[in-house]
Each structure stands twice: as structure tokens, then as C-alpha cells.
PDB file of C-alpha atoms in Angstrom:
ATOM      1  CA  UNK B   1      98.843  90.725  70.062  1.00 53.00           C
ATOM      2  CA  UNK B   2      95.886  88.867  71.869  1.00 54.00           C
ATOM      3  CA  UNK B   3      98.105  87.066  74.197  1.00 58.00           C
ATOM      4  CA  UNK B   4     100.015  90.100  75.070  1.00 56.00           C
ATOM      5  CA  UNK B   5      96.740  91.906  76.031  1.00 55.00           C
ATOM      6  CA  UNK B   6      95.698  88.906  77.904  1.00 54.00           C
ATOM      7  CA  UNK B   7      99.308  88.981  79.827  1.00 56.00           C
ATOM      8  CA  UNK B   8      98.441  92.284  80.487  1.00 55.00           C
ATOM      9  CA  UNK B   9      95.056  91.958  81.797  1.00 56.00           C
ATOM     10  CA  UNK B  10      96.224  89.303  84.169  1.00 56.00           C
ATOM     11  CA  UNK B  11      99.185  91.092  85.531  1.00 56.00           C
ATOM     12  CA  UNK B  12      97.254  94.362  86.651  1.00 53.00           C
ATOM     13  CA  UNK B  13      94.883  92.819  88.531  1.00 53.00           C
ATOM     14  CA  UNK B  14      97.665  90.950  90.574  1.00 55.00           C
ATOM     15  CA  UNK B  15      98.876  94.411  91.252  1.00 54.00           C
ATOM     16  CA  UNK B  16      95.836  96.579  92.749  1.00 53.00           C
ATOM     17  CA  UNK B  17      95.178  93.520  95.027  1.00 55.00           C
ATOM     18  CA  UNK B  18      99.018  93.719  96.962  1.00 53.00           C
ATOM     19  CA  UNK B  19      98.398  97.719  96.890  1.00 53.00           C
ATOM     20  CA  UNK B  20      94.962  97.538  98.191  1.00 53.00           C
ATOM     21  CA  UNK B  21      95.926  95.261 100.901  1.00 53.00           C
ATOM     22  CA  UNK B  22      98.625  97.424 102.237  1.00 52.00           C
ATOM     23  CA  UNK B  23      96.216 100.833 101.852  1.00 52.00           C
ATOM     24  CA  UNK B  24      93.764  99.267 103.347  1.00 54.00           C
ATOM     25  CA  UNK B  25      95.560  99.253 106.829  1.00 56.00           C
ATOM     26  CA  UNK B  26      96.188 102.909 106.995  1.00 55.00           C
ATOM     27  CA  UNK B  27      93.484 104.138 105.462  1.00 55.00           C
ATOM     28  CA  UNK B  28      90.699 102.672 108.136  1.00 55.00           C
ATOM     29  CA  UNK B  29      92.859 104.679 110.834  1.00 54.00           C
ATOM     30  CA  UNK B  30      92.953 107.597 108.661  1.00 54.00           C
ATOM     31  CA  UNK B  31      89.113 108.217 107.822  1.00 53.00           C
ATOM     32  CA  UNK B  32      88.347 108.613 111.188  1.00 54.00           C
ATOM     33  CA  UNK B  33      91.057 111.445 111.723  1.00 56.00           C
ATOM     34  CA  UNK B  34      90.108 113.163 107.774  1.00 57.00           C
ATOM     35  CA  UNK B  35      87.921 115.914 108.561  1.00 66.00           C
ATOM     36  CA  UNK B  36      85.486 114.413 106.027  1.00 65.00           C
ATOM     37  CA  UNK B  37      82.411 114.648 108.192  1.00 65.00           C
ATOM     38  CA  UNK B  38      79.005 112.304 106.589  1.00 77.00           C
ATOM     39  CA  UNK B  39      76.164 114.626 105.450  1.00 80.00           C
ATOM     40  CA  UNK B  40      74.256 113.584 108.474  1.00 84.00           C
ATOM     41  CA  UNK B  41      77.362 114.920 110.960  1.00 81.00           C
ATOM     42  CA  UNK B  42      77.696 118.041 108.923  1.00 80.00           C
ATOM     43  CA  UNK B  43      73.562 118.536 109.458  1.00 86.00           C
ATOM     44  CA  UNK B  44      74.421 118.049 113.228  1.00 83.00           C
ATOM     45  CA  UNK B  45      77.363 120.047 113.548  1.00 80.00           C
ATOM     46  CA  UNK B  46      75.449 123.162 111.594  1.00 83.00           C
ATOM     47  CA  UNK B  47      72.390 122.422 114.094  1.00 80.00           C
ATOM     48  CA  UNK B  48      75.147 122.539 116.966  1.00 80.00           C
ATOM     49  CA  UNK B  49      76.933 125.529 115.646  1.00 78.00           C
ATOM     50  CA  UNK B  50      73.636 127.616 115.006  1.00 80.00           C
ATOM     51  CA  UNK B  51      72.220 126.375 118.345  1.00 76.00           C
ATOM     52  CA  UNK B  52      75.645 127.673 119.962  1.00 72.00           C
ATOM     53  CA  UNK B  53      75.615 131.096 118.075  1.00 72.00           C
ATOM     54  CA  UNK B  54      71.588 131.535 119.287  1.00 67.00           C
ATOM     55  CA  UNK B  55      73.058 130.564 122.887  1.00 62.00           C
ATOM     56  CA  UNK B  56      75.766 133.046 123.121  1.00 55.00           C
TER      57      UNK B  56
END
């Protein structure tokens, strides 16, 4: 029982690392096109809009 847990332990690990390293590619190109703006754009961009609004 221990060694199989151990097996298992070992082979996971093994596993994330050959996924991570072909996510990681795509996903660096990807964040930049995600609309997931940083709290500190999102501050800027509601500044912007409201500044925008008051100009029009």
C-alpha cells in the first residue's frame, strides 16, 4: 500500500510539469488578449470612461 502511494506521488508530479510546459506557451499570448484588466487598469479605464461621459 505505501509503495503504491509513493508510485503515485511520483508519477503526478511528472505529469503537471509536461502540461505546464506546453500551457505555458499559449497562455503568456493569451493574457494579454483576456479582457482581464489589473485593478489598477480597471481604476484607469473608470477614470477614462467618467472623464469621457463629463466631456461629451
Amino acid at each position: 500500500m505505501f509503495e503504491d502511494d509513493s508510485e503515485e506521488d511520483l508519477k503526478p508530479p511528472q505529469r503537471p510539469t509536461i502540461q505546464q510546459q506546453q500551457v505555458k506557451p499559449p497562455e503568456p499570448v493569451k493574457k494579454p488578449e483576456a479582457p482581464k484588466p489589473t485593478p489598477a487598469q480597471q481604476r484607469n479605464q473608470r477614470m477614462q470612461r467618467a472623464l469621457f461621459e463629463d466631456s461629451d
